[in-house]
Amino acid sequence: MTGRFANVIVDISHEKVDRPFQYRIPDALLGELAVGMAVMIPFGLGNKRIKGYVMEITDRVDYDESKLKAVDSIVKDGISAQGDSIRLAWWIKDNYGSTMIAALKTVLPVKKKIRQVVRKTIVCKVDADTAAQKAELFEAKHQCAKARLMRELAAQPMLPQTLVTGKLNVTAQTIQALEKAGLLEVQTEDVYRSALPENLSASVQAGWQKKGKKQLSESQSRIVDSITAEFDAGVRQTYLIHGVTGSGKTEVYMELIERIIAGGRQAIMLIPEIALTYQTLVRFYQRFGDRVSVMNSRLSAGERSDQYERAARGDIDIMIGPRSALFAPFERLGLVIMDEEHEGSYKSESMPKYHAREVAGELCRMKDASLVLGSATPSIESYYRAKKGGIRMFALKERLAGGQLPKVYVEDLRSELKSGNRSIFSRRLYSLIDDRLKKGEQTMLFINRRGYAGFVSCRSCGHVMKCPHCDVSLSEHTDRYRKTSRLVCHYCGYEMPGVASCPKCGSKYILGFRAGTQQIEELLHKEFPTARVLRMDADTTKNKDSYERILSQFADGDADILVGTQMIVKGHDFARVTLVGILAADMSLHAGDYRAGERTFQLLTQAAGRAGRSALPGEVVIQTYQPEHYAVVHAANQDYEGFYEEEISYRDLMMYPPVAHMMAVLVLAEDALTGAEHARVLAEQARRQSGDDRPVIIGPTEAFIGKISDVYRYIFYVKHRDYQVLTGIKDALEQIIHARQWIADSVQFDFDPMNNY
Ligand code: ADP
Ligand code: ZN
Ligand code: ZN
């Protein structure tokens, strides 16, 4: 693209400047400046120098040419956005709502090049005999350091400088002196920082022996063959592999990747951050050696920058990582694989609130690539699309490494109460834990995410207080002294006073539900004083490697019981775990949003899948006040199809995604009045659509968390069957925000939300 003018997006996140500004390209930069580059430009009244990205280079002048300012310079070491990244950023902006600069920063996960590491090697310039003679000479002169180094070089003509200055304790001056004397030479080379865990990286450098390729089963081969045959025939589409954990999906992914890269293309392997364990990496490295790299949040800026650079230069074929790995700058991308595609972490929680699955779809369209989704419990979205023919589906039905599906017990906590048991442990769970301790086998106890504020349920009959309009659970808000309480709907703001007795059975045991990992740990110590207990939750995994450490401690048999949040459901295989207890399935069942049933089914199915992974048979105890709830029933039977049928009819009836679409509009403000007013104005605008485009509007109301760090939060929801109608409404709302010059990001959009507000 040539031209004398550059249209630049400035690096300020504000609605007011969220458009390209035009600049003249000075002669010195003509021909050098390219689309995507980061540049410094004079901006505003004071002509302050700020950073921006070139979106377009053109000869078309949109303003008075004489008034245009000139681009100042190209940012040295800036990462430039390629044409595809820019197009993808526009797409993200259009579909999820955000400023262009925020979208650009999303697709450029590495902002800045960081100089590569220089590796120095000391190379002997004389033959071994001469080196040995020199060593003796130095020794005679009592020049010990010189003697030490020459002797070492006589034995080994190339030494890493770090070894020489470190272990051999030779100073830089000594090395210099020997170099001057012509005895050695210091060679330097730029090297990429490794993104691998250290011990893995060492084995790769030592020439890891490639291995690990398995003879695929018939059903695995069928999947690989069908997808590659379509790929070779030029068909690009989305596939869904529905297979229980351990059914061989990862082998299928690796074989697909191998074939795709044999054809000269590249692949991205997405894995939820929490499942990106050492064990997973080992499998990929054993198979692909250093043609694969990894991106994750644990890398340093330098390590990230190097991986980005290697991808851009085509030095690697495979990038593994969580959702940001999607933005690896691959020129020849042919395949994106998304493991555990149902995982909530694929959705970004900050603006733009994109879903990696959809962005991957768009990326594949742009790059002429195919998308493969995999899960043991596919998202309702993907399964729905598969049923409608938009996704081709495959199933893997058997576990390959042996181990049968576990026996599942559903324990009714209502009857526990009736028979006088008020403990967190049902009688069955208690006796099974006891049994495992005696046998020396391991137990995992699992409670869902901490901090779901209590839904209110009856301990006698299981009745749950629900919103009459939204069919989601109401949440209990108590005053500071826990004297009065009210029940509130997360979605529509419906409110009622707290209840003293169950409206269904009259019992007075109707209360908010709270239980945490810590309480369970304490209770275990009390009930089973000799048991060794490990706890894993947000508190115990604050440190960098604590997650891996706890899991490996448990894998090594250093504990009898692991108590944790859903974190423990992922990752390692524990051969000695023969009992899994899910303490309160109700916690996720009544999280107060439309995905509660889906999330519960997934959690229960996956948690259950942890038991009996080896020859020892497994048992699972699901404790709940609602044993008849369809998510519990179908999870206990490992019946995905049955669950899906009930779930999709609920979504359809209530107009929830994926049958319809839902846009959450979150309004933030420094004071409550402004927040409420802005939310009202925007909801009013949304309501203005008429005819077929008329949406269903819920709210506005104070958000479930009404205030965070002194910022007030208001929320409303817009539902419609057509996604385009919602993005159209979003555009109209953005215009209002723009015209009234509200603070950027004081209004946040979230399409088909995964979380509550
Ligand atoms: P998933 O990704 O579905 O959990 P994996 O690919 O990890 O499944 O496979 C589960 C286990 O079965 C692994 O130990 C793997 O090495 C083994 N496995 C997978 N495919 C085969 C095969 N075709 N032959 C033998 N073992 C296999
Ligand atoms: Zn009741
Ligand atoms: Zn409601």
Short mmCIF file of C-alpha atoms and ligand atoms in Angstrom, two decimals, residues 458 461 502 505, ligand 2:
data_model
loop_
_atom_site.label_atom_id
_atom_site.label_comp_id
_atom_site.label_asym_id
_atom_site.label_seq_id
_atom_site.Cartn_x
_atom_site.Cartn_y
_atom_site.Cartn_z
CA CYS A 458 -35.27 -25.23 52.24
CA CYS A 461 -37.97 -30.10 51.11
CA CYS A 502 -40.61 -22.38 53.50
CA CYS A 505 -43.61 -27.05 53.22
ZN ZN B 2 -39.63 -26.60 52.31
#
